[in-house]
């Protein structure tokens, strides 16, 4: 059973790499990708912490509800660990 | 008064938009040079790709609609190089005026004349 | 279709057509490029030779590199397994200079079709395939590929049956993606070079299918 995670709903301003359309959506971890420097610090010329990065898979039904073209199609995105919470 | 849900203009996934136009074009020399400056200055530690993206995002939607891709990139590269202290705004401004005096086209202005 | 910019009449003294971008009125942003390049060179941060070499390196990258990788994977099951395990290493094994690119290959099968987008900017496996096509960077593609991939695919002439699962990949962070298209039927006797000629750029982005012989 793949690990289920939810993307945080927060909407801070500034440079983040978590798309708005995924905020608050639940998916499963497709694979861990390892630690990568946090872009939210790199973008401002700050020393960057390493964050674990994950490929998270969402169903189109989860993202778009009734409006999904095909509910079982999927969307994969890379999300940093500090944007995810366990479900 | 204004309010927002916080979504920024560049964060386009899932928005309504028209048909995809499959046009493509080759790049001009000056655009290739912008690309090379991006890669080389990034590799030398003057900025990160996230620093460039931050500058591009902060330019706003107007820049996305009105400027070409490499126009936005040279603006972002310059913004990051200024922030890194690589050269000053006065040096840039002075040099851009000198370049305008070299001639009316890119072909004439692209290299410093010697002698 | 690529189109050129030779919309001026007449030839340069060397006998070549003028490029519109080089003899059109100099723009503010072109002056900025020249100024940034010159200042960085004069201050010793860059050399003109480095700039020229970087342009040559980027010009040398093209979808043909990816096509060779795909053709190898179609021909050599052990290579295909390595490609799916670690696509960056598999490309380096073939001799491609991809720098620090972190590449993931996603495989199309009879049941699954993969498609790549970058909704936040225009991330693309440029160190293997060269620069992205213009449409990949447009508001239309970036907005719609994640919500209505099937409609977008139809605009590219790809009409997939409902039974095929579409997997869209949004390049949001440090990975870049290449689609390993399914090998077309009727190619059993073809060698790698012939197979590579079937692999289009769009088939490696997932907005197209390989040519059939």
mmCIF file of C-alpha atoms in Angstrom:
data_model
loop_
_atom_site.group_PDB
_atom_site.id
_atom_site.type_symbol
_atom_site.label_atom_id
_atom_site.label_comp_id
_atom_site.label_asym_id
_atom_site.label_seq_id
_atom_site.Cartn_x
_atom_site.Cartn_y
_atom_site.Cartn_z
ATOM 1 C CA UNK A 1 0.000 0.000 0.000
ATOM 2 C CA UNK A 2 1.613 3.237 -1.144
ATOM 3 C CA UNK A 3 1.937 6.019 1.413
ATOM 4 C CA UNK A 4 -0.862 8.584 1.208
ATOM 5 C CA UNK A 5 -0.013 12.249 1.606
ATOM 6 C CA UNK A 6 -1.841 15.553 1.382
ATOM 7 C CA UNK A 7 -0.323 18.731 -0.051
ATOM 8 C CA UNK A 8 -0.544 21.640 2.382
ATOM 9 C CA UNK A 9 -3.151 24.272 1.589
ATOM 10 C CA UNK A 10 -1.008 27.281 2.537
ATOM 11 C CA UNK A 11 -0.611 30.025 -0.053
ATOM 12 C CA UNK A 12 2.424 32.122 0.924
ATOM 13 C CA UNK A 13 3.650 34.695 -1.609
ATOM 14 C CA UNK A 14 7.039 34.330 -3.270
ATOM 15 C CA UNK A 15 8.896 31.587 -5.075
ATOM 16 C CA UNK A 16 7.546 28.124 -4.329
ATOM 17 C CA UNK A 17 7.502 25.030 -6.548
ATOM 18 C CA UNK A 18 4.216 23.576 -5.366
ATOM 19 C CA UNK A 19 1.514 24.357 -7.938
ATOM 20 C CA UNK A 20 -1.704 25.922 -6.651
ATOM 21 C CA UNK A 21 -3.850 23.260 -8.321
ATOM 22 C CA UNK A 22 -2.328 20.611 -6.037
ATOM 23 C CA UNK A 23 -2.826 22.449 -2.752
ATOM 24 C CA UNK A 24 -4.977 20.417 -0.370
ATOM 25 C CA UNK A 25 -5.039 17.408 -2.715
ATOM 26 C CA UNK A 26 -4.312 13.855 -1.582
ATOM 27 C CA UNK A 27 -2.081 11.479 -3.508
ATOM 28 C CA UNK A 28 0.322 8.598 -3.043
ATOM 29 C CA UNK A 29 4.101 8.675 -3.024
ATOM 30 C CA UNK A 30 5.222 7.193 -6.338
ATOM 31 C CA UNK A 31 8.898 7.253 -5.363
ATOM 32 C CA UNK A 32 11.248 9.214 -3.104
ATOM 33 C CA UNK A 33 13.856 11.169 -5.062
ATOM 34 C CA UNK A 34 16.314 12.011 -2.312
ATOM 35 C CA UNK A 35 17.363 15.293 -0.680
ATOM 36 C CA UNK A 36 17.440 18.498 -2.742
ATOM 37 C CA UNK A 37 18.205 22.096 -1.787
ATOM 38 C CA UNK A 38 15.076 24.041 -0.842
ATOM 39 C CA UNK A 39 14.180 26.350 -3.769
ATOM 40 C CA UNK A 40 12.380 28.710 -1.395
ATOM 41 C CA UNK A 41 15.799 29.615 0.065
ATOM 42 C CA UNK A 42 17.828 29.328 -3.156
ATOM 43 C CA UNK A 43 15.524 31.813 -4.874
ATOM 44 C CA UNK A 44 16.531 34.545 -2.434
ATOM 45 C CA UNK A 45 20.252 33.799 -2.395
ATOM 46 C CA UNK A 46 20.049 32.200 1.050
ATOM 47 C CA UNK A 47 21.932 29.118 2.232
ATOM 48 C CA UNK A 48 19.529 26.293 1.455
ATOM 49 C CA UNK A 49 18.524 23.362 3.631
ATOM 50 C CA UNK A 50 18.093 19.983 2.006
ATOM 51 C CA UNK A 51 14.530 18.808 1.760
ATOM 52 C CA UNK A 52 13.389 15.318 0.811
ATOM 53 C CA UNK A 53 11.730 15.410 -2.595
ATOM 54 C CA UNK A 54 8.955 13.009 -3.586
ATOM 55 C CA UNK A 55 7.084 12.150 -6.735
ATOM 56 C CA UNK A 56 3.445 12.187 -5.701
ATOM 57 C CA UNK A 57 0.733 10.654 -7.894
ATOM 58 C CA UNK A 58 -2.782 12.090 -7.908
ATOM 59 C CA UNK A 59 -5.854 10.819 -9.702
ATOM 60 C CA UNK A 60 -7.526 13.261 -12.069
ATOM 61 C CA UNK A 61 -10.735 12.630 -10.095
ATOM 62 C CA UNK A 62 -8.995 13.939 -6.958
ATOM 63 C CA UNK A 63 -7.747 17.053 -8.776
ATOM 64 C CA UNK A 64 -10.778 17.991 -10.871
ATOM 65 C CA UNK A 65 -13.719 16.072 -9.454
ATOM 66 C CA UNK A 66 -16.651 15.730 -11.825
ATOM 67 C CA UNK A 67 -14.856 17.892 -14.383
ATOM 68 C CA UNK A 68 -12.088 15.321 -14.888
ATOM 69 C CA UNK A 69 -11.823 14.099 -18.491
ATOM 70 C CA UNK A 70 -11.099 10.586 -17.284
ATOM 71 C CA UNK A 71 -11.096 10.072 -13.499
ATOM 72 C CA UNK A 72 -8.518 7.281 -13.510
ATOM 73 C CA UNK A 73 -5.897 9.209 -15.490
ATOM 74 C CA UNK A 74 -3.127 10.431 -13.231
ATOM 75 C CA UNK A 75 -0.919 13.442 -12.568
ATOM 76 C CA UNK A 76 2.554 13.069 -11.083
ATOM 77 C CA UNK A 77 4.418 16.028 -9.594
ATOM 78 C CA UNK A 78 7.539 16.506 -7.507
ATOM 79 C CA UNK A 79 6.748 17.922 -4.081
ATOM 80 C CA UNK A 80 9.227 18.800 -1.326
ATOM 81 C CA UNK A 81 8.688 17.124 2.030
ATOM 82 C CA UNK A 82 7.860 20.304 3.924
ATOM 83 C CA UNK A 83 4.768 20.708 1.723
ATOM 84 C CA UNK A 84 3.362 17.257 2.543
ATOM 85 C CA UNK A 85 1.445 15.890 5.500
ATOM 86 C CA UNK A 86 0.586 12.258 6.141
ATOM 87 C CA UNK A 87 -3.039 11.311 5.702
ATOM 88 C CA UNK B 1 -9.591 47.269 -1.479
ATOM 89 C CA UNK B 2 -8.477 44.079 -3.094
ATOM 90 C CA UNK B 3 -8.309 40.423 -2.226
ATOM 91 C CA UNK B 4 -6.664 37.359 -3.707
ATOM 92 C CA UNK B 5 -6.538 33.613 -3.135
ATOM 93 C CA UNK B 6 -2.742 33.948 -3.308
ATOM 94 C CA UNK B 7 -2.293 32.117 -6.593
ATOM 95 C CA UNK B 8 0.374 33.861 -8.644
ATOM 96 C CA UNK B 9 0.189 34.533 -12.382
ATOM 97 C CA UNK B 10 2.874 32.056 -13.446
ATOM 98 C CA UNK B 11 1.157 29.204 -11.593
ATOM 99 C CA UNK B 12 -0.962 28.264 -14.610
ATOM 100 C CA UNK B 13 -1.803 24.591 -14.175
ATOM 101 C CA UNK B 14 -5.503 23.917 -14.610
ATOM 102 C CA UNK B 15 -6.493 27.418 -15.712
ATOM 103 C CA UNK B 16 -8.734 28.007 -18.712
ATOM 104 C CA UNK B 17 -6.878 28.715 -21.948
ATOM 105 C CA UNK B 18 -7.355 28.407 -25.683
ATOM 106 C CA UNK B 19 -6.053 25.901 -28.221
ATOM 107 C CA UNK B 20 -2.339 25.060 -28.238
ATOM 108 C CA UNK B 21 -0.625 26.619 -31.241
ATOM 109 C CA UNK B 22 2.059 24.194 -32.373
ATOM 110 C CA UNK B 23 4.250 26.874 -33.966
ATOM 111 C CA UNK B 24 7.969 26.757 -33.377
ATOM 112 C CA UNK B 25 10.897 28.908 -34.434
ATOM 113 C CA UNK B 26 14.671 28.928 -34.450
ATOM 114 C CA UNK B 27 16.556 31.121 -32.043
ATOM 115 C CA UNK B 28 18.501 34.255 -32.969
ATOM 116 C CA UNK B 29 22.144 34.713 -32.025
ATOM 117 C CA UNK B 30 21.329 37.201 -29.294
ATOM 118 C CA UNK B 31 18.845 34.707 -27.792
ATOM 119 C CA UNK B 32 21.464 31.950 -27.849
ATOM 120 C CA UNK B 33 23.842 34.305 -26.091
ATOM 121 C CA UNK B 34 21.245 34.968 -23.384
ATOM 122 C CA UNK B 35 20.888 31.216 -22.936
ATOM 123 C CA UNK B 36 24.670 30.826 -22.716
ATOM 124 C CA UNK B 37 24.916 33.635 -20.128
ATOM 125 C CA UNK B 38 22.232 31.902 -18.074
ATOM 126 C CA UNK B 39 24.057 28.564 -18.092
ATOM 127 C CA UNK B 40 27.570 29.969 -17.548
ATOM 128 C CA UNK B 41 26.766 32.526 -14.846
ATOM 129 C CA UNK B 42 24.670 29.922 -13.059
ATOM 130 C CA UNK B 43 27.508 27.384 -13.219
ATOM 131 C CA UNK B 44 29.914 29.992 -11.820
ATOM 132 C CA UNK B 45 27.695 30.592 -8.823
ATOM 133 C CA UNK B 46 26.367 34.094 -9.592
ATOM 134 C CA UNK B 47 22.803 32.881 -9.187
ATOM 135 C CA UNK B 48 20.629 29.803 -9.049
ATOM 136 C CA UNK B 49 17.895 28.814 -11.453
ATOM 137 C CA UNK B 50 15.469 29.504 -8.623
ATOM 138 C CA UNK B 51 16.853 33.025 -8.316
ATOM 139 C CA UNK B 52 16.149 33.497 -12.027
ATOM 140 C CA UNK B 53 12.656 32.066 -11.704
ATOM 141 C CA UNK B 54 11.953 34.334 -8.728
ATOM 142 C CA UNK B 55 12.937 37.377 -10.811
ATOM 143 C CA UNK B 56 10.811 36.174 -13.754
ATOM 144 C CA UNK B 57 7.800 35.591 -11.526
ATOM 145 C CA UNK B 58 8.216 39.000 -9.897
ATOM 146 C CA UNK B 59 8.145 40.688 -13.331
ATOM 147 C CA UNK B 60 4.470 39.869 -13.444
ATOM 148 C CA UNK B 61 1.970 38.724 -16.000
ATOM 149 C CA UNK B 62 2.358 41.843 -18.105
ATOM 150 C CA UNK B 63 5.964 40.889 -18.860
ATOM 151 C CA UNK B 64 4.879 37.360 -19.797
ATOM 152 C CA UNK B 65 2.348 38.717 -22.275
ATOM 153 C CA UNK B 66 4.434 41.523 -23.745
ATOM 154 C CA UNK B 67 8.068 40.394 -23.653
ATOM 155 C CA UNK B 68 9.575 37.483 -25.554
ATOM 156 C CA UNK B 69 11.018 34.505 -23.694
ATOM 157 C CA UNK B 70 14.645 35.604 -23.947
ATOM 158 C CA UNK B 71 13.791 39.233 -23.243
ATOM 159 C CA UNK B 72 12.435 38.057 -19.915
ATOM 160 C CA UNK B 73 15.468 35.862 -19.357
ATOM 161 C CA UNK B 74 18.048 38.617 -19.917
ATOM 162 C CA UNK B 75 16.057 40.848 -17.575
ATOM 163 C CA UNK B 76 16.104 38.090 -14.925
ATOM 164 C CA UNK B 77 19.804 37.371 -15.458
ATOM 165 C CA UNK B 78 20.616 41.063 -15.103
ATOM 166 C CA UNK B 79 18.479 41.372 -11.982
ATOM 167 C CA UNK B 80 20.343 38.486 -10.361
ATOM 168 C CA UNK B 81 23.796 39.742 -11.447
ATOM 169 C CA UNK B 82 23.031 43.184 -10.010
ATOM 170 C CA UNK B 83 21.936 41.537 -6.767
ATOM 171 C CA UNK B 84 25.141 39.482 -6.696
ATOM 172 C CA UNK B 85 27.302 42.575 -7.131
ATOM 173 C CA UNK B 86 28.858 41.381 -10.393
ATOM 174 C CA UNK B 87 28.597 44.930 -11.784
ATOM 175 C CA UNK B 88 26.727 48.084 -10.889
ATOM 176 C CA UNK B 89 23.620 49.630 -12.384
ATOM 177 C CA UNK B 90 25.713 52.633 -13.425
ATOM 178 C CA UNK B 91 28.150 50.376 -15.279
ATOM 179 C CA UNK B 92 25.255 48.657 -17.024
ATOM 180 C CA UNK B 93 23.516 51.897 -17.928
ATOM 181 C CA UNK B 94 26.669 53.524 -19.245
ATOM 182 C CA UNK B 95 27.513 50.481 -21.342
ATOM 183 C CA UNK B 96 23.997 50.228 -22.783
ATOM 184 C CA UNK B 97 24.288 53.853 -23.957
ATOM 185 C CA UNK B 98 27.687 53.189 -25.519
ATOM 186 C CA UNK B 99 26.196 50.197 -27.324
ATOM 187 C CA UNK B 100 23.334 52.273 -28.734
ATOM 188 C CA UNK B 101 25.922 54.636 -30.224
ATOM 189 C CA UNK B 102 27.659 51.824 -32.104
ATOM 190 C CA UNK B 103 24.921 51.506 -34.666
ATOM 191 C CA UNK B 104 21.226 50.967 -35.151
ATOM 192 C CA UNK B 105 21.219 47.146 -35.475
ATOM 193 C CA UNK B 106 22.339 44.171 -33.389
ATOM 194 C CA UNK B 107 24.819 43.217 -36.105
ATOM 195 C CA UNK B 108 26.600 46.555 -35.733
ATOM 196 C CA UNK B 109 26.325 46.873 -31.953
ATOM 197 C CA UNK B 110 27.102 43.314 -30.814
ATOM 198 C CA UNK B 111 30.890 43.673 -30.481
ATOM 199 C CA UNK B 112 33.019 46.426 -29.016
ATOM 200 C CA UNK B 113 34.953 48.231 -31.727
ATOM 201 C CA UNK B 114 38.672 48.371 -31.048
ATOM 202 C CA UNK B 115 41.201 51.093 -31.918
ATOM 203 C CA UNK C 1 6.944 23.919 -38.246
ATOM 204 C CA UNK C 2 10.195 25.825 -37.783
ATOM 205 C CA UNK C 3 10.274 28.950 -39.838
ATOM 206 C CA UNK C 4 13.188 31.260 -40.475
ATOM 207 C CA UNK C 5 13.424 34.971 -40.136
ATOM 208 C CA UNK C 6 14.794 35.760 -43.586
ATOM 209 C CA UNK C 7 12.002 38.149 -44.307
ATOM 210 C CA UNK C 8 14.353 40.843 -45.591
ATOM 211 C CA UNK C 9 15.282 41.030 -49.214
ATOM 212 C CA UNK C 10 18.898 41.300 -50.268
ATOM 213 C CA UNK C 11 22.053 39.642 -49.150
ATOM 214 C CA UNK C 12 24.829 40.641 -46.791
ATOM 215 C CA UNK C 13 28.280 41.453 -48.226
ATOM 216 C CA UNK C 14 29.235 37.820 -47.546
ATOM 217 C CA UNK C 15 26.398 36.677 -49.770
ATOM 218 C CA UNK C 16 24.242 35.264 -46.984
ATOM 219 C CA UNK C 17 20.712 36.409 -46.316
ATOM 220 C CA UNK C 18 20.456 38.868 -43.487
ATOM 221 C CA UNK C 19 18.889 37.576 -40.339
ATOM 222 C CA UNK C 20 16.043 39.841 -39.384
ATOM 223 C CA UNK C 21 17.098 39.682 -35.746
ATOM 224 C CA UNK C 22 20.540 41.019 -36.595
ATOM 225 C CA UNK C 23 19.551 43.915 -38.813
ATOM 226 C CA UNK C 24 16.243 44.933 -37.273
ATOM 227 C CA UNK C 25 16.425 48.003 -35.015
ATOM 228 C CA UNK C 26 18.437 47.253 -31.886
ATOM 229 C CA UNK C 27 16.185 46.757 -28.870
ATOM 230 C CA UNK C 28 16.673 47.670 -25.215
ATOM 231 C CA UNK C 29 16.889 43.994 -24.272
ATOM 232 C CA UNK C 30 19.456 43.243 -26.973
ATOM 233 C CA UNK C 31 21.549 46.128 -25.671
ATOM 234 C CA UNK C 32 21.243 44.621 -22.204
ATOM 235 C CA UNK C 33 22.487 41.244 -23.472
ATOM 236 C CA UNK C 34 25.503 42.861 -25.135
ATOM 237 C CA UNK C 35 26.256 44.962 -22.044
ATOM 238 C CA UNK C 36 25.937 42.056 -19.589
ATOM 239 C CA UNK C 37 28.135 39.848 -21.759
ATOM 240 C CA UNK C 38 30.809 42.508 -22.166
ATOM 241 C CA UNK C 39 30.851 43.500 -18.497
ATOM 242 C CA UNK C 40 31.112 39.894 -17.343
ATOM 243 C CA UNK C 41 33.966 39.261 -19.789
ATOM 244 C CA UNK C 42 35.838 42.479 -18.902
ATOM 245 C CA UNK C 43 35.604 41.701 -15.191
ATOM 246 C CA UNK C 44 37.113 38.289 -15.804
ATOM 247 C CA UNK C 45 34.030 36.295 -14.818
ATOM 248 C CA UNK C 46 33.565 34.842 -18.305
ATOM 249 C CA UNK C 47 35.465 34.605 -21.556
ATOM 250 C CA UNK C 48 34.154 35.133 -25.049
ATOM 251 C CA UNK C 49 35.384 31.629 -25.866
ATOM 252 C CA UNK C 50 33.250 30.173 -23.070
ATOM 253 C CA UNK C 51 30.166 31.909 -24.421
ATOM 254 C CA UNK C 52 30.871 30.646 -27.938
ATOM 255 C CA UNK C 53 31.550 27.116 -26.673
ATOM 256 C CA UNK C 54 28.339 27.081 -24.649
ATOM 257 C CA UNK C 55 26.326 28.137 -27.711
ATOM 258 C CA UNK C 56 28.007 25.376 -29.737
ATOM 259 C CA UNK C 57 27.268 22.836 -27.012
ATOM 260 C CA UNK C 58 23.603 23.831 -26.899
ATOM 261 C CA UNK C 59 23.325 23.827 -30.698
ATOM 262 C CA UNK C 60 24.726 20.290 -30.720
ATOM 263 C CA UNK C 61 21.899 19.066 -28.499
ATOM 264 C CA UNK C 62 18.794 18.041 -30.371
ATOM 265 C CA UNK C 63 15.949 15.551 -30.311
ATOM 266 C CA UNK C 64 18.252 13.247 -32.306
ATOM 267 C CA UNK C 65 20.074 12.522 -29.023
ATOM 268 C CA UNK C 66 16.867 11.364 -27.388
ATOM 269 C CA UNK C 67 15.900 9.418 -30.497
ATOM 270 C CA UNK C 68 19.163 7.469 -30.272
ATOM 271 C CA UNK C 69 18.444 6.677 -26.618
ATOM 272 C CA UNK C 70 14.923 5.492 -27.463
ATOM 273 C CA UNK C 71 16.146 3.373 -30.381
ATOM 274 C CA UNK C 72 18.738 1.728 -28.124
ATOM 275 C CA UNK C 73 16.045 0.967 -25.546
ATOM 276 C CA UNK C 74 13.841 -0.554 -28.256
ATOM 277 C CA UNK C 75 16.743 -2.752 -29.408
ATOM 278 C CA UNK C 76 18.418 -3.747 -26.159
ATOM 279 C CA UNK C 77 16.232 -4.925 -23.238
ATOM 280 C CA UNK C 78 19.102 -4.655 -20.749
ATOM 281 C CA UNK C 79 19.683 -1.027 -21.770
ATOM 282 C CA UNK C 80 15.975 -0.328 -21.498
ATOM 283 C CA UNK C 81 15.986 -1.664 -17.949
ATOM 284 C CA UNK C 82 18.922 0.618 -17.092
ATOM 285 C CA UNK C 83 17.164 3.583 -18.738
ATOM 286 C CA UNK C 84 14.041 3.073 -16.665
ATOM 287 C CA UNK C 85 16.139 2.595 -13.526
ATOM 288 C CA UNK C 86 18.343 5.684 -14.031
ATOM 289 C CA UNK C 87 17.882 7.595 -17.280
ATOM 290 C CA UNK C 88 20.716 10.059 -16.591
ATOM 291 C CA UNK C 89 23.262 7.275 -16.265
ATOM 292 C CA UNK C 90 21.869 5.480 -19.323
ATOM 293 C CA UNK C 91 22.296 8.656 -21.430
ATOM 294 C CA UNK C 92 25.831 9.163 -20.134
ATOM 295 C CA UNK C 93 26.593 5.518 -20.956
ATOM 296 C CA UNK C 94 25.733 6.370 -24.582
ATOM 297 C CA UNK C 95 28.237 9.233 -24.462
ATOM 298 C CA UNK C 96 25.853 12.182 -24.179
ATOM 299 C CA UNK C 97 27.131 15.156 -22.169
ATOM 300 C CA UNK C 98 24.027 15.968 -20.152
ATOM 301 C CA UNK C 99 25.728 17.835 -17.302
ATOM 302 C CA UNK C 100 23.858 17.626 -14.025
ATOM 303 C CA UNK C 101 20.525 16.668 -15.605
ATOM 304 C CA UNK C 102 18.396 14.398 -13.384
ATOM 305 C CA UNK C 103 16.391 12.492 -15.965
ATOM 306 C CA UNK C 104 13.510 10.068 -15.470
ATOM 307 C CA UNK C 105 12.260 7.973 -18.405
ATOM 308 C CA UNK C 106 8.577 7.010 -18.366
ATOM 309 C CA UNK C 107 7.485 4.136 -20.570
ATOM 310 C CA UNK C 108 4.475 4.060 -22.853
ATOM 311 C CA UNK C 109 2.799 0.675 -23.075
ATOM 312 C CA UNK C 110 -0.416 -0.561 -24.691
ATOM 313 C CA UNK C 111 -2.173 0.413 -21.434
ATOM 314 C CA UNK C 112 -0.402 3.650 -20.538
ATOM 315 C CA UNK C 113 0.480 6.908 -22.287
ATOM 316 C CA UNK C 114 2.766 9.469 -20.632
ATOM 317 C CA UNK C 115 2.889 13.201 -21.290
ATOM 318 C CA UNK C 116 5.250 15.868 -19.914
ATOM 319 C CA UNK C 117 4.526 19.482 -18.950
ATOM 320 C CA UNK C 118 5.933 22.170 -16.685
ATOM 321 C CA UNK C 119 3.043 24.262 -15.403
ATOM 322 C CA UNK C 120 5.180 26.657 -13.340
ATOM 323 C CA UNK C 121 7.731 27.620 -16.017
ATOM 324 C CA UNK C 122 9.156 25.590 -18.880
ATOM 325 C CA UNK C 123 11.432 22.895 -17.434
ATOM 326 C CA UNK C 124 12.555 20.534 -20.187
ATOM 327 C CA UNK C 125 15.361 17.966 -20.585
ATOM 328 C CA UNK C 126 17.355 20.583 -22.551
ATOM 329 C CA UNK C 127 20.721 18.953 -21.822
ATOM 330 C CA UNK C 128 19.617 15.927 -23.823
ATOM 331 C CA UNK C 129 17.005 17.197 -26.320
ATOM 332 C CA UNK C 130 18.072 20.821 -26.805
ATOM 333 C CA UNK C 131 15.791 23.797 -26.235
ATOM 334 C CA UNK C 132 12.045 23.234 -25.886
ATOM 335 C CA UNK C 133 9.602 24.021 -28.690
ATOM 336 C CA UNK C 134 7.730 27.303 -28.415
ATOM 337 C CA UNK C 135 4.360 25.664 -27.717
ATOM 338 C CA UNK C 136 5.771 23.889 -24.658
ATOM 339 C CA UNK C 137 6.289 27.322 -23.058
ATOM 340 C CA UNK C 138 2.850 28.736 -23.846
ATOM 341 C CA UNK C 139 0.074 29.587 -21.416
ATOM 342 C CA UNK C 140 -2.225 27.255 -23.381
ATOM 343 C CA UNK C 141 -0.090 24.121 -23.013
ATOM 344 C CA UNK C 142 1.002 24.840 -19.443
ATOM 345 C CA UNK C 143 -2.556 25.549 -18.300
ATOM 346 C CA UNK C 144 -4.437 22.765 -20.021
ATOM 347 C CA UNK C 145 -2.084 19.752 -20.125
ATOM 348 C CA UNK C 146 -2.813 18.876 -16.483
ATOM 349 C CA UNK C 147 -6.602 19.277 -16.605
ATOM 350 C CA UNK C 148 -7.561 18.144 -20.091
ATOM 351 C CA UNK C 149 -4.635 16.154 -21.460
ATOM 352 C CA UNK C 150 -6.875 14.181 -23.825
ATOM 353 C CA UNK C 151 -8.214 17.332 -25.454
ATOM 354 C CA UNK C 152 -4.682 18.702 -25.795
ATOM 355 C CA UNK C 153 -3.502 15.414 -27.308
ATOM 356 C CA UNK C 154 -6.316 15.531 -29.861
ATOM 357 C CA UNK C 155 -5.091 18.987 -30.909
ATOM 358 C CA UNK C 156 -1.734 17.321 -31.594
ATOM 359 C CA UNK C 157 -3.504 14.629 -33.620
ATOM 360 C CA UNK C 158 -3.265 11.933 -30.933
ATOM 361 C CA UNK C 159 -6.635 10.404 -30.089
ATOM 362 C CA UNK C 160 -6.272 7.789 -27.365
ATOM 363 C CA UNK C 161 -8.969 5.278 -26.424
ATOM 364 C CA UNK C 162 -10.594 5.611 -22.981
ATOM 365 C CA UNK C 163 -9.008 2.312 -21.967
ATOM 366 C CA UNK C 164 -5.530 3.843 -22.202
ATOM 367 C CA UNK C 165 -4.510 5.457 -18.902
ATOM 368 C CA UNK C 166 -2.881 8.840 -19.347
ATOM 369 C CA UNK C 167 -0.177 9.785 -16.902
ATOM 370 C CA UNK C 168 0.701 13.483 -16.976
ATOM 371 C CA UNK C 169 4.009 14.491 -15.387
ATOM 372 C CA UNK C 170 4.376 18.057 -14.113
ATOM 373 C CA UNK C 171 8.104 18.907 -13.916
ATOM 374 C CA UNK C 172 7.759 20.966 -10.747
ATOM 375 C CA UNK C 173 11.203 20.534 -9.214
ATOM 376 C CA UNK C 174 14.581 18.930 -9.858
ATOM 377 C CA UNK C 175 13.715 16.075 -12.233
ATOM 378 C CA UNK C 176 13.277 16.247 -15.983
ATOM 379 C CA UNK C 177 11.339 13.675 -18.000
ATOM 380 C CA UNK C 178 11.535 11.860 -21.292
ATOM 381 C CA UNK C 179 8.830 9.581 -22.632
ATOM 382 C CA UNK C 180 9.982 6.218 -23.915
ATOM 383 C CA UNK C 181 7.404 5.709 -26.666
ATOM 384 C CA UNK C 182 6.136 2.251 -27.530
ATOM 385 C CA UNK C 183 7.999 0.636 -30.425
ATOM 386 C CA UNK C 184 5.815 0.776 -33.527
ATOM 387 C CA UNK C 185 4.583 -2.447 -35.062
ATOM 388 C CA UNK C 186 6.302 -3.692 -38.187
ATOM 389 C CA UNK C 187 9.800 -2.604 -37.129
ATOM 390 C CA UNK C 188 11.149 -6.035 -36.207
ATOM 391 C CA UNK C 189 13.976 -6.044 -38.732
ATOM 392 C CA UNK C 190 15.073 -2.431 -38.312
ATOM 393 C CA UNK C 191 18.470 -1.487 -36.897
ATOM 394 C CA UNK C 192 19.006 1.294 -34.332
ATOM 395 C CA UNK C 193 19.651 4.040 -36.879
ATOM 396 C CA UNK C 194 16.485 3.196 -38.778
ATOM 397 C CA UNK C 195 14.496 3.027 -35.544
ATOM 398 C CA UNK C 196 15.879 6.382 -34.357
ATOM 399 C CA UNK C 197 14.537 8.002 -37.527
ATOM 400 C CA UNK C 198 11.019 7.057 -36.369
ATOM 401 C CA UNK C 199 11.370 8.869 -33.023
ATOM 402 C CA UNK C 200 10.025 12.424 -33.118
ATOM 403 C CA UNK C 201 10.628 15.146 -30.546
ATOM 404 C CA UNK C 202 6.944 15.237 -29.688
ATOM 405 C CA UNK C 203 6.880 11.469 -29.121
ATOM 406 C CA UNK C 204 9.458 12.003 -26.355
ATOM 407 C CA UNK C 205 7.331 14.779 -24.776
ATOM 408 C CA UNK C 206 4.236 12.611 -25.113
ATOM 409 C CA UNK C 207 2.287 14.920 -27.417
ATOM 410 C CA UNK C 208 3.033 12.694 -30.388
ATOM 411 C CA UNK C 209 3.582 9.085 -31.365
ATOM 412 C CA UNK C 210 6.571 7.681 -33.251
ATOM 413 C CA UNK C 211 6.369 7.470 -37.015
ATOM 414 C CA UNK C 212 5.442 4.124 -38.484
ATOM 415 C CA UNK C 213 7.630 2.617 -41.226
#
